[in-house]
């Protein structure tokens, strides 16, 4: 179990990136959803012990992470948003090097892990190629391979599917699901679909605060009967924004569909719709704006 209690961080420029974040995360895939600037990367870097919070506590399986960051690093796999690679080095050699840095000193043990992870991420046939020349999807898979070195208890993945095509996204998702079978996998993303497809639990972070936490299914059910949709003109949309809680707008075939949250049907033009996770996400964000 990963317990995050009241973690806060203000950058020297005055930006309050985390404001009393508390979360309990168990084995499985946990999705941390939030818009750009929400504080997701700050939280991920803090959990990865790459930076320190101003206050708060982080405990992994009973061990105080902030008191013993080195201990955490041995049980951590981290795939950052920007994954730098050394020019010219093959996937196999780089993975071996990273395994060594991770403390896997035995050469044979290292070779075995490198081989197994290259196969698992479907990169074995490309093992002699430089990671530098890999496509975005291959790089991400390599990133997962290096994150799984040393069989970590906690895996942190920051914006994993950014910029991937659908097929690569699918492959990456499969790897993450597999990783989450026996580990705590924390996934930060601004893509609602990722969370819907992958995560058994989720939280919405915005403005450095956790606005909502729970299981995707029940969270969606909690909005049943409260989401309405209407096709509107630009003027009507402006009116909606002042009088109703607009969750989202979507352009479909040149017409604007507006989706609102309301306890009763706003007017005749609105049709009730079955809520989805996107509605959950936007409901949380609106509640954060109102607070
Ligand atoms: P996210 O990953 O959700 O996009 P970040 O954690 O990157 O959010 O950023 C949260 C806020 O903190 C943003 O306002 C961002 O501009 C600011 N921020 C992030 N890193 C730094 C930094 N090193 N110095 C100052 N401000 C930062």
PDB file of C-alpha atoms and ligand atoms in Angstrom:
ATOM      1  CA  UNK A   1       0.000   0.000   0.000  1.00  0.00           C
ATOM      2  CA  UNK A   2       1.199   3.471  -0.880  1.00  0.00           C
ATOM      3  CA  UNK A   3      -0.067   6.113   1.527  1.00  0.00           C
ATOM      4  CA  UNK A   4       0.264   9.761   0.636  1.00  0.00           C
ATOM      5  CA  UNK A   5      -0.752  12.096   3.452  1.00  0.00           C
ATOM      6  CA  UNK A   6      -1.169  15.842   3.219  1.00  0.00           C
ATOM      7  CA  UNK A   7       1.647  16.418   0.736  1.00  0.00           C
ATOM      8  CA  UNK A   8       2.221  20.043  -0.258  1.00  0.00           C
ATOM      9  CA  UNK A   9       4.723  21.719  -2.540  1.00  0.00           C
ATOM     10  CA  UNK A  10       5.226  25.343  -3.479  1.00  0.00           C
ATOM     11  CA  UNK A  11       7.900  26.133  -6.071  1.00  0.00           C
ATOM     12  CA  UNK A  12      10.326  28.997  -5.468  1.00  0.00           C
ATOM     13  CA  UNK A  13       8.383  31.064  -8.028  1.00  0.00           C
ATOM     14  CA  UNK A  14       5.339  30.890  -5.736  1.00  0.00           C
ATOM     15  CA  UNK A  15       3.331  28.303  -7.685  1.00  0.00           C
ATOM     16  CA  UNK A  16       1.467  26.027  -5.252  1.00  0.00           C
ATOM     17  CA  UNK A  17       1.731  22.822  -7.237  1.00  0.00           C
ATOM     18  CA  UNK A  18       0.412  20.489  -4.490  1.00  0.00           C
ATOM     19  CA  UNK A  19      -1.963  21.536  -1.724  1.00  0.00           C
ATOM     20  CA  UNK A  20      -2.471  18.869   0.909  1.00  0.00           C
ATOM     21  CA  UNK A  21      -2.688  15.834  -1.356  1.00  0.00           C
ATOM     22  CA  UNK A  22      -3.754  12.612   0.385  1.00  0.00           C
ATOM     23  CA  UNK A  23      -4.283   9.258  -1.335  1.00  0.00           C
ATOM     24  CA  UNK A  24      -4.219   5.554  -0.515  1.00  0.00           C
ATOM     25  CA  UNK A  25      -3.115   3.405  -3.430  1.00  0.00           C
ATOM     26  CA  UNK A  26      -3.106  -0.403  -3.416  1.00  0.00           C
ATOM     27  CA  UNK A  27      -2.009  -3.078  -5.903  1.00  0.00           C
ATOM     28  CA  UNK A  28      -3.399  -2.510  -9.388  1.00  0.00           C
ATOM     29  CA  UNK A  29      -3.620   0.379 -11.807  1.00  0.00           C
ATOM     30  CA  UNK A  30      -4.476   3.707 -10.240  1.00  0.00           C
ATOM     31  CA  UNK A  31      -5.230   6.599 -12.575  1.00  0.00           C
ATOM     32  CA  UNK A  32      -4.366  10.141 -11.623  1.00  0.00           C
ATOM     33  CA  UNK A  33      -6.338  12.316 -13.975  1.00  0.00           C
ATOM     34  CA  UNK A  34      -5.993  16.053 -14.336  1.00  0.00           C
ATOM     35  CA  UNK A  35      -5.556  18.909 -16.819  1.00  0.00           C
ATOM     36  CA  UNK A  36      -2.171  20.325 -17.738  1.00  0.00           C
ATOM     37  CA  UNK A  37      -0.702  22.198 -14.809  1.00  0.00           C
ATOM     38  CA  UNK A  38      -2.747  20.221 -12.249  1.00  0.00           C
ATOM     39  CA  UNK A  39       0.361  19.087 -10.389  1.00  0.00           C
ATOM     40  CA  UNK A  40       0.506  15.507 -11.680  1.00  0.00           C
ATOM     41  CA  UNK A  41       4.172  15.540 -12.652  1.00  0.00           C
ATOM     42  CA  UNK A  42       5.086  17.271  -9.415  1.00  0.00           C
ATOM     43  CA  UNK A  43       3.360  14.505  -7.464  1.00  0.00           C
ATOM     44  CA  UNK A  44       4.985  11.790  -9.626  1.00  0.00           C
ATOM     45  CA  UNK A  45       8.453  13.280  -9.196  1.00  0.00           C
ATOM     46  CA  UNK A  46       7.869  13.631  -5.469  1.00  0.00           C
ATOM     47  CA  UNK A  47       6.798   9.985  -5.177  1.00  0.00           C
ATOM     48  CA  UNK A  48       9.830   8.981  -7.231  1.00  0.00           C
ATOM     49  CA  UNK A  49      11.961  10.891  -4.681  1.00  0.00           C
ATOM     50  CA  UNK A  50      13.369  13.147  -7.392  1.00  0.00           C
ATOM     51  CA  UNK A  51      12.181  16.170  -5.458  1.00  0.00           C
ATOM     52  CA  UNK A  52      11.038  16.779  -1.881  1.00  0.00           C
ATOM     53  CA  UNK A  53       7.675  18.097  -0.764  1.00  0.00           C
ATOM     54  CA  UNK A  54       7.505  21.009   1.689  1.00  0.00           C
ATOM     55  CA  UNK A  55       5.376  18.932   4.040  1.00  0.00           C
ATOM     56  CA  UNK A  56       3.483  15.674   4.242  1.00  0.00           C
ATOM     57  CA  UNK A  57       4.174  11.979   4.512  1.00  0.00           C
ATOM     58  CA  UNK A  58       4.680   9.189   2.000  1.00  0.00           C
ATOM     59  CA  UNK A  59       4.719   5.577   3.162  1.00  0.00           C
ATOM     60  CA  UNK A  60       5.168   2.496   0.971  1.00  0.00           C
ATOM     61  CA  UNK A  61       4.296  -0.837   2.601  1.00  0.00           C
ATOM     62  CA  UNK A  62       5.072   0.609   6.008  1.00  0.00           C
ATOM     63  CA  UNK A  63       8.396   2.237   5.030  1.00  0.00           C
ATOM     64  CA  UNK A  64       8.779   6.008   5.287  1.00  0.00           C
ATOM     65  CA  UNK A  65       9.759   7.102   1.779  1.00  0.00           C
ATOM     66  CA  UNK A  66      10.922  10.613   2.625  1.00  0.00           C
ATOM     67  CA  UNK A  67      13.113   9.392   5.484  1.00  0.00           C
ATOM     68  CA  UNK A  68      14.714   6.695   3.331  1.00  0.00           C
ATOM     69  CA  UNK A  69      14.550   7.690  -0.348  1.00  0.00           C
ATOM     70  CA  UNK A  70      17.281   5.206  -1.236  1.00  0.00           C
ATOM     71  CA  UNK A  71      15.166   2.356   0.101  1.00  0.00           C
ATOM     72  CA  UNK A  72      12.263   3.477  -2.068  1.00  0.00           C
ATOM     73  CA  UNK A  73      14.391   3.747  -5.194  1.00  0.00           C
ATOM     74  CA  UNK A  74      15.240   0.065  -4.975  1.00  0.00           C
ATOM     75  CA  UNK A  75      11.536  -0.758  -5.123  1.00  0.00           C
ATOM     76  CA  UNK A  76      10.564   1.846  -7.680  1.00  0.00           C
ATOM     77  CA  UNK A  77      10.154   1.819 -11.439  1.00  0.00           C
ATOM     78  CA  UNK A  78       9.684   5.230 -13.010  1.00  0.00           C
ATOM     79  CA  UNK A  79       8.787   6.222 -16.540  1.00  0.00           C
ATOM     80  CA  UNK A  80       9.015  10.001 -16.765  1.00  0.00           C
ATOM     81  CA  UNK A  81       7.302  12.124 -19.383  1.00  0.00           C
ATOM     82  CA  UNK A  82      10.555  12.936 -21.089  1.00  0.00           C
ATOM     83  CA  UNK A  83      12.720   9.894 -21.326  1.00  0.00           C
ATOM     84  CA  UNK A  84      16.270  10.844 -22.268  1.00  0.00           C
ATOM     85  CA  UNK A  85      18.502   8.332 -24.011  1.00  0.00           C
ATOM     86  CA  UNK A  86      22.201   8.205 -24.653  1.00  0.00           C
ATOM     87  CA  UNK A  87      22.952   8.654 -28.352  1.00  0.00           C
ATOM     88  CA  UNK A  88      24.139   5.621 -30.282  1.00  0.00           C
ATOM     89  CA  UNK A  89      23.658   3.018 -27.554  1.00  0.00           C
ATOM     90  CA  UNK A  90      21.656  -0.088 -28.408  1.00  0.00           C
ATOM     91  CA  UNK A  91      18.489  -0.970 -26.521  1.00  0.00           C
ATOM     92  CA  UNK A  92      20.141  -4.032 -25.036  1.00  0.00           C
ATOM     93  CA  UNK A  93      23.273  -2.193 -23.861  1.00  0.00           C
ATOM     94  CA  UNK A  94      21.268   0.694 -22.466  1.00  0.00           C
ATOM     95  CA  UNK A  95      18.931  -1.578 -20.560  1.00  0.00           C
ATOM     96  CA  UNK A  96      21.924  -3.457 -19.163  1.00  0.00           C
ATOM     97  CA  UNK A  97      23.488  -0.180 -18.105  1.00  0.00           C
ATOM     98  CA  UNK A  98      20.266   0.967 -16.423  1.00  0.00           C
ATOM     99  CA  UNK A  99      20.010  -2.401 -14.663  1.00  0.00           C
ATOM    100  CA  UNK A 100      23.489  -1.884 -13.283  1.00  0.00           C
ATOM    101  CA  UNK A 101      22.537   1.584 -12.046  1.00  0.00           C
ATOM    102  CA  UNK A 102      19.536   0.004 -10.388  1.00  0.00           C
ATOM    103  CA  UNK A 103      21.884  -2.188  -8.394  1.00  0.00           C
ATOM    104  CA  UNK A 104      21.548  -5.487 -10.234  1.00  0.00           C
ATOM    105  CA  UNK A 105      25.240  -6.291  -9.861  1.00  0.00           C
ATOM    106  CA  UNK A 106      25.285  -9.909 -11.002  1.00  0.00           C
ATOM    107  CA  UNK A 107      26.046 -10.000 -14.728  1.00  0.00           C
ATOM    108  CA  UNK A 108      24.038 -13.131 -15.462  1.00  0.00           C
ATOM    109  CA  UNK A 109      21.044 -11.950 -13.479  1.00  0.00           C
ATOM    110  CA  UNK A 110      21.211  -8.686 -15.381  1.00  0.00           C
ATOM    111  CA  UNK A 111      21.408 -10.387 -18.761  1.00  0.00           C
ATOM    112  CA  UNK A 112      18.436 -12.588 -17.864  1.00  0.00           C
ATOM    113  CA  UNK A 113      16.272  -9.644 -16.827  1.00  0.00           C
ATOM    114  CA  UNK A 114      17.259  -7.567 -19.846  1.00  0.00           C
ATOM    115  CA  UNK A 115      16.452 -10.434 -22.179  1.00  0.00           C
ATOM    116  CA  UNK A 116      13.100 -11.151 -20.517  1.00  0.00           C
ATOM    117  CA  UNK A 117      12.041  -7.507 -20.520  1.00  0.00           C
ATOM    118  CA  UNK A 118      13.049  -6.963 -24.146  1.00  0.00           C
ATOM    119  CA  UNK A 119      10.906  -9.951 -25.092  1.00  0.00           C
ATOM    120  CA  UNK A 120       8.004  -8.836 -22.941  1.00  0.00           C
ATOM    121  CA  UNK A 121       7.963  -5.393 -24.516  1.00  0.00           C
ATOM    122  CA  UNK A 122       8.316  -6.818 -28.031  1.00  0.00           C
ATOM    123  CA  UNK A 123      11.660  -5.139 -28.545  1.00  0.00           C
ATOM    124  CA  UNK A 124      13.836  -8.231 -28.635  1.00  0.00           C
ATOM    125  CA  UNK A 125      14.253  -8.212 -32.396  1.00  0.00           C
ATOM    126  CA  UNK A 126      15.286  -4.543 -32.193  1.00  0.00           C
ATOM    127  CA  UNK A 127      17.683  -5.033 -29.286  1.00  0.00           C
ATOM    128  CA  UNK A 128      20.785  -4.125 -31.279  1.00  0.00           C
ATOM    129  CA  UNK A 129      19.299  -0.900 -32.600  1.00  0.00           C
ATOM    130  CA  UNK A 130      19.909   2.463 -30.946  1.00  0.00           C
ATOM    131  CA  UNK A 131      16.994   3.584 -28.776  1.00  0.00           C
ATOM    132  CA  UNK A 132      17.605   7.043 -30.208  1.00  0.00           C
ATOM    133  CA  UNK A 133      16.199   5.881 -33.545  1.00  0.00           C
ATOM    134  CA  UNK A 134      13.109   4.173 -32.076  1.00  0.00           C
ATOM    135  CA  UNK A 135       9.608   5.378 -32.866  1.00  0.00           C
ATOM    136  CA  UNK A 136       7.596   7.041 -30.090  1.00  0.00           C
ATOM    137  CA  UNK A 137       5.781   3.822 -29.286  1.00  0.00           C
ATOM    138  CA  UNK A 138       8.958   1.739 -29.189  1.00  0.00           C
ATOM    139  CA  UNK A 139      10.555   4.292 -26.906  1.00  0.00           C
ATOM    140  CA  UNK A 140       7.610   4.121 -24.557  1.00  0.00           C
ATOM    141  CA  UNK A 141       7.834   0.345 -24.491  1.00  0.00           C
ATOM    142  CA  UNK A 142      11.530   0.633 -23.797  1.00  0.00           C
ATOM    143  CA  UNK A 143      10.601   3.025 -21.012  1.00  0.00           C
ATOM    144  CA  UNK A 144       8.324   0.362 -19.527  1.00  0.00           C
ATOM    145  CA  UNK A 145      11.095  -2.229 -19.828  1.00  0.00           C
ATOM    146  CA  UNK A 146      13.526  -0.060 -17.869  1.00  0.00           C
ATOM    147  CA  UNK A 147      10.825   0.780 -15.312  1.00  0.00           C
ATOM    148  CA  UNK A 148      10.298  -2.929 -14.631  1.00  0.00           C
ATOM    149  CA  UNK A 149      13.983  -3.698 -14.033  1.00  0.00           C
ATOM    150  CA  UNK A 150      14.531  -5.169 -10.590  1.00  0.00           C
ATOM    151  CA  UNK A 151      10.854  -6.165 -10.260  1.00  0.00           C
ATOM    152  CA  UNK A 152       9.698  -2.983  -8.479  1.00  0.00           C
ATOM    153  CA  UNK A 153       6.785  -2.859  -6.034  1.00  0.00           C
ATOM    154  CA  UNK A 154       5.763   0.603  -7.202  1.00  0.00           C
ATOM    155  CA  UNK A 155       5.680   1.718 -10.829  1.00  0.00           C
ATOM    156  CA  UNK A 156       5.072   5.348 -11.697  1.00  0.00           C
ATOM    157  CA  UNK A 157       4.157   6.235 -15.243  1.00  0.00           C
ATOM    158  CA  UNK A 158       3.768   9.862 -16.301  1.00  0.00           C
ATOM    159  CA  UNK A 159       1.529  10.517 -19.340  1.00  0.00           C
ATOM    160  CA  UNK A 160       2.237   7.132 -20.949  1.00  0.00           C
ATOM    161  CA  UNK A 161       0.181   7.400 -24.115  1.00  0.00           C
ATOM    162  CA  UNK A 162       0.985  10.972 -25.115  1.00  0.00           C
ATOM    163  CA  UNK A 163       1.613  11.086 -28.853  1.00  0.00           C
ATOM    164  CA  UNK A 164       1.072   7.373 -29.523  1.00  0.00           C
ATOM    165  CA  UNK A 165      -0.970   5.979 -32.390  1.00  0.00           C
ATOM    166  CA  UNK A 166      -3.927   3.719 -31.446  1.00  0.00           C
ATOM    167  CA  UNK A 167      -2.060   0.468 -32.029  1.00  0.00           C
ATOM    168  CA  UNK A 168       0.932   1.483 -29.931  1.00  0.00           C
ATOM    169  CA  UNK A 169      -1.382   2.771 -27.249  1.00  0.00           C
ATOM    170  CA  UNK A 170      -3.061  -0.585 -27.145  1.00  0.00           C
ATOM    171  CA  UNK A 171       0.268  -2.399 -26.800  1.00  0.00           C
ATOM    172  CA  UNK A 172       1.339  -0.075 -24.031  1.00  0.00           C
ATOM    173  CA  UNK A 173      -1.961  -0.577 -22.227  1.00  0.00           C
ATOM    174  CA  UNK A 174      -1.477  -4.349 -22.306  1.00  0.00           C
ATOM    175  CA  UNK A 175       1.958  -3.948 -20.733  1.00  0.00           C
ATOM    176  CA  UNK A 176       0.606  -1.678 -18.016  1.00  0.00           C
ATOM    177  CA  UNK A 177      -2.257  -4.032 -17.185  1.00  0.00           C
ATOM    178  CA  UNK A 178       0.216  -6.893 -16.890  1.00  0.00           C
ATOM    179  CA  UNK A 179       2.490  -4.799 -14.681  1.00  0.00           C
ATOM    180  CA  UNK A 180      -0.457  -3.902 -12.461  1.00  0.00           C
ATOM    181  CA  UNK A 181      -1.363  -7.511 -11.706  1.00  0.00           C
ATOM    182  CA  UNK A 182       1.156  -7.729  -8.882  1.00  0.00           C
ATOM    183  CA  UNK A 183       2.305  -4.152  -8.366  1.00  0.00           C
ATOM    184  CA  UNK A 184       1.105  -0.701  -7.462  1.00  0.00           C
ATOM    185  CA  UNK A 185       1.035   1.127 -10.785  1.00  0.00           C
ATOM    186  CA  UNK A 186       0.343   4.828 -10.651  1.00  0.00           C
ATOM    187  CA  UNK A 187      -0.524   6.353 -13.948  1.00  0.00           C
ATOM    188  CA  UNK A 188      -0.804  10.060 -14.533  1.00  0.00           C
ATOM    189  CA  UNK A 189      -2.713  11.221 -17.564  1.00  0.00           C
ATOM    190  CA  UNK A 190      -5.001  13.891 -18.951  1.00  0.00           C
ATOM    191  CA  UNK A 191      -6.677  11.295 -21.203  1.00  0.00           C
ATOM    192  CA  UNK A 192      -9.943  10.096 -19.667  1.00  0.00           C
ATOM    193  CA  UNK A 193     -10.057   7.127 -22.029  1.00  0.00           C
ATOM    194  CA  UNK A 194      -6.789   5.759 -20.597  1.00  0.00           C
ATOM    195  CA  UNK A 195      -8.282   5.682 -17.131  1.00  0.00           C
ATOM    196  CA  UNK A 196     -11.538   4.175 -18.326  1.00  0.00           C
ATOM    197  CA  UNK A 197      -9.749   1.359 -20.123  1.00  0.00           C
ATOM    198  CA  UNK A 198      -7.086   0.638 -17.535  1.00  0.00           C
ATOM    199  CA  UNK A 199      -7.722   1.716 -14.008  1.00  0.00           C
ATOM    200  CA  UNK A 200      -9.598   0.067 -11.161  1.00  0.00           C
ATOM    201  CA  UNK A 201      -9.284   3.199  -9.060  1.00  0.00           C
ATOM    202  CA  UNK A 202      -8.789   6.836  -9.924  1.00  0.00           C
ATOM    203  CA  UNK A 203      -8.477  10.340  -8.580  1.00  0.00           C
ATOM    204  CA  UNK A 204      -8.924  13.743 -10.184  1.00  0.00           C
ATOM    205  CA  UNK A 205      -6.223  16.286  -9.418  1.00  0.00           C
ATOM    206  CA  UNK A 206      -6.605  19.945 -10.310  1.00  0.00           C
ATOM    207  CA  UNK A 207      -4.965  23.068  -8.971  1.00  0.00           C
ATOM    208  CA  UNK A 208      -2.828  20.878  -6.719  1.00  0.00           C
ATOM    209  CA  UNK A 209      -5.865  19.378  -4.962  1.00  0.00           C
ATOM    210  CA  UNK A 210      -7.540  15.972  -5.125  1.00  0.00           C
ATOM    211  CA  UNK A 211     -11.103  16.800  -6.166  1.00  0.00           C
ATOM    212  CA  UNK A 212     -12.454  13.276  -6.360  1.00  0.00           C
ATOM    213  CA  UNK A 213     -11.380   9.722  -5.710  1.00  0.00           C
ATOM    214  CA  UNK A 214     -12.929   6.321  -6.222  1.00  0.00           C
ATOM    215  CA  UNK A 215     -13.713   3.500  -8.627  1.00  0.00           C
ATOM    216  CA  UNK A 216     -14.595   4.579 -12.173  1.00  0.00           C
ATOM    217  CA  UNK A 217     -17.785   2.457 -12.387  1.00  0.00           C
ATOM    218  CA  UNK A 218     -19.517   3.708  -9.214  1.00  0.00           C
ATOM    219  CA  UNK A 219     -18.379   7.272  -9.926  1.00  0.00           C
ATOM    220  CA  UNK A 220     -20.103   7.115 -13.306  1.00  0.00           C
ATOM    221  CA  UNK A 221     -23.236   5.587 -11.741  1.00  0.00           C
ATOM    222  CA  UNK A 222     -23.366   8.390  -9.199  1.00  0.00           C
ATOM    223  CA  UNK A 223     -24.181  10.783 -12.050  1.00  0.00           C
ATOM    224  CA  UNK A 224     -27.086   8.724 -13.421  1.00  0.00           C
ATOM    225  CA  UNK A 225     -30.068  10.934 -14.278  1.00  0.00           C
ATOM    226  CA  UNK A 226     -28.101  14.154 -13.909  1.00  0.00           C
ATOM    227  CA  UNK A 227     -26.489  14.588 -17.325  1.00  0.00           C
ATOM    228  CA  UNK A 228     -28.360  16.228 -20.200  1.00  0.00           C
ATOM    229  CA  UNK A 229     -27.422  17.067 -23.765  1.00  0.00           C
ATOM    230  CA  UNK A 230     -28.667  19.507 -26.366  1.00  0.00           C
ATOM    231  CA  UNK A 231     -27.642  20.710 -29.808  1.00  0.00           C
ATOM    232  CA  UNK A 232     -27.193  24.474 -29.501  1.00  0.00           C
ATOM    233  CA  UNK A 233     -26.284  27.565 -31.478  1.00  0.00           C
ATOM    234  CA  UNK A 234     -23.393  29.731 -30.405  1.00  0.00           C
ATOM    235  CA  UNK A 235     -25.753  32.173 -28.682  1.00  0.00           C
ATOM    236  CA  UNK A 236     -27.563  29.396 -26.853  1.00  0.00           C
ATOM    237  CA  UNK A 237     -24.239  27.995 -25.714  1.00  0.00           C
ATOM    238  CA  UNK A 238     -23.277  31.330 -24.194  1.00  0.00           C
ATOM    239  CA  UNK A 239     -26.636  31.387 -22.361  1.00  0.00           C
ATOM    240  CA  UNK A 240     -26.066  27.823 -21.125  1.00  0.00           C
ATOM    241  CA  UNK A 241     -22.728  28.795 -19.710  1.00  0.00           C
ATOM    242  CA  UNK A 242     -24.242  31.513 -17.558  1.00  0.00           C
ATOM    243  CA  UNK A 243     -27.294  29.593 -16.322  1.00  0.00           C
ATOM    244  CA  UNK A 244     -26.199  25.942 -16.208  1.00  0.00           C
ATOM    245  CA  UNK A 245     -23.257  23.755 -15.187  1.00  0.00           C
ATOM    246  CA  UNK A 246     -21.720  22.997 -18.570  1.00  0.00           C
ATOM    247  CA  UNK A 247     -19.623  19.856 -18.377  1.00  0.00           C
ATOM    248  CA  UNK A 248     -18.375  19.788 -21.946  1.00  0.00           C
ATOM    249  CA  UNK A 249     -19.093  20.812 -25.484  1.00  0.00           C
ATOM    250  CA  UNK A 250     -18.470  18.792 -28.578  1.00  0.00           C
ATOM    251  CA  UNK A 251     -18.528  19.672 -32.223  1.00  0.00           C
ATOM    252  CA  UNK A 252     -20.251  16.920 -34.187  1.00  0.00           C
ATOM    253  CA  UNK A 253     -20.711  17.363 -37.926  1.00  0.00           C
ATOM    254  CA  UNK A 254     -20.502  21.120 -37.528  1.00  0.00           C
ATOM    255  CA  UNK A 255     -23.088  21.324 -34.733  1.00  0.00           C
ATOM    256  CA  UNK A 256     -22.316  22.007 -31.097  1.00  0.00           C
ATOM    257  CA  UNK A 257     -23.527  19.478 -28.566  1.00  0.00           C
ATOM    258  CA  UNK A 258     -23.512  20.788 -25.044  1.00  0.00           C
ATOM    259  CA  UNK A 259     -23.535  18.465 -22.056  1.00  0.00           C
ATOM    260  CA  UNK A 260     -24.733  19.819 -18.705  1.00  0.00           C
ATOM    261  CA  UNK A 261     -25.074  18.619 -15.126  1.00  0.00           C
ATOM    262  CA  UNK A 262     -28.485  19.264 -13.576  1.00  0.00           C
ATOM    263  CA  UNK A 263     -30.708  17.655 -10.958  1.00  0.00           C
ATOM    264  CA  UNK A 264     -33.711  17.969 -13.274  1.00  0.00           C
ATOM    265  CA  UNK A 265     -34.118  18.430 -17.037  1.00  0.00           C
ATOM    266  CA  UNK A 266     -33.179  22.075 -17.713  1.00  0.00           C
ATOM    267  CA  UNK A 267     -35.731  22.631 -20.520  1.00  0.00           C
ATOM    268  CA  UNK A 268     -37.443  20.772 -23.321  1.00  0.00           C
ATOM    269  CA  UNK A 269     -34.546  20.922 -25.700  1.00  0.00           C
ATOM    270  CA  UNK A 270     -32.353  18.860 -23.393  1.00  0.00           C
ATOM    271  CA  UNK A 271     -32.268  15.077 -23.556  1.00  0.00           C
ATOM    272  CA  UNK A 272     -31.081  12.906 -20.706  1.00  0.00           C
ATOM    273  CA  UNK A 273     -27.943  10.916 -21.561  1.00  0.00           C
ATOM    274  CA  UNK A 274     -26.149   8.069 -19.844  1.00  0.00           C
ATOM    275  CA  UNK A 275     -23.169   9.560 -18.006  1.00  0.00           C
ATOM    276  CA  UNK A 276     -19.656   8.412 -18.769  1.00  0.00           C
ATOM    277  CA  UNK A 277     -16.267   8.877 -17.154  1.00  0.00           C
ATOM    278  CA  UNK A 278     -15.689  12.118 -19.024  1.00  0.00           C
ATOM    279  CA  UNK A 279     -18.745  13.545 -17.254  1.00  0.00           C
ATOM    280  CA  UNK A 280     -17.270  12.396 -13.935  1.00  0.00           C
ATOM    281  CA  UNK A 281     -14.021  14.148 -14.769  1.00  0.00           C
ATOM    282  CA  UNK A 282     -15.656  17.405 -15.824  1.00  0.00           C
ATOM    283  CA  UNK A 283     -18.043  17.345 -12.859  1.00  0.00           C
ATOM    284  CA  UNK A 284     -15.002  17.123 -10.575  1.00  0.00           C
ATOM    285  CA  UNK A 285     -13.257  19.969 -12.409  1.00  0.00           C
ATOM    286  CA  UNK A 286     -16.363  22.187 -12.237  1.00  0.00           C
ATOM    287  CA  UNK A 287     -16.687  21.522  -8.505  1.00  0.00           C
ATOM    288  CA  UNK A 288     -13.046  22.540  -8.159  1.00  0.00           C
ATOM    289  CA  UNK A 289     -13.672  25.777 -10.062  1.00  0.00           C
ATOM    290  CA  UNK A 290     -16.683  26.562  -7.897  1.00  0.00           C
ATOM    291  CA  UNK A 291     -14.762  25.952  -4.664  1.00  0.00           C
TER     292      UNK A 291
HETATM  293  P1  LIG B   1       0.988  18.578 -14.680  1.00  0.00           P
HETATM  294  O1  LIG B   1       1.961  17.452 -14.712  1.00  0.00           O
HETATM  295  O2  LIG B   1      -0.340  18.164 -14.103  1.00  0.00           O
HETATM  296  O3  LIG B   1       0.836  19.267 -15.998  1.00  0.00           O
HETATM  297  P2  LIG B   1       2.993  20.005 -13.139  1.00  0.00           P
HETATM  298  O4  LIG B   1       3.255  19.266 -11.870  1.00  0.00           O
HETATM  299  O5  LIG B   1       3.969  19.873 -14.251  1.00  0.00           O
HETATM  300  O6  LIG B   1       1.504  19.675 -13.631  1.00  0.00           O
HETATM  301  O7  LIG B   1       2.874  21.549 -12.795  1.00  0.00           O
HETATM  302  C1  LIG B   1       2.052  22.060 -11.747  1.00  0.00           C
HETATM  303  C2  LIG B   1       2.289  23.558 -11.627  1.00  0.00           C
HETATM  304  O8  LIG B   1       3.598  23.781 -11.138  1.00  0.00           O
HETATM  305  C3  LIG B   1       2.211  24.292 -12.947  1.00  0.00           C
HETATM  306  O9  LIG B   1       1.654  25.562 -12.691  1.00  0.00           O
HETATM  307  C4  LIG B   1       3.646  24.407 -13.383  1.00  0.00           C
HETATM  308  O10 LIG B   1       3.841  25.551 -14.186  1.00  0.00           O
HETATM  309  C5  LIG B   1       4.357  24.554 -12.061  1.00  0.00           C
HETATM  310  N1  LIG B   1       5.710  23.969 -12.087  1.00  0.00           N
HETATM  311  C6  LIG B   1       6.071  22.715 -12.413  1.00  0.00           C
HETATM  312  N2  LIG B   1       7.386  22.511 -12.279  1.00  0.00           N
HETATM  313  C7  LIG B   1       7.903  23.689 -11.831  1.00  0.00           C
HETATM  314  C8  LIG B   1       9.221  24.129 -11.476  1.00  0.00           C
HETATM  315  N3  LIG B   1      10.266  23.311 -11.543  1.00  0.00           N
HETATM  316  N4  LIG B   1       9.359  25.415 -11.072  1.00  0.00           N
HETATM  317  C9  LIG B   1       8.295  26.223 -10.989  1.00  0.00           C
HETATM  318  N5  LIG B   1       7.037  25.887 -11.292  1.00  0.00           N
HETATM  319  C10 LIG B   1       6.820  24.619 -11.712  1.00  0.00           C
END
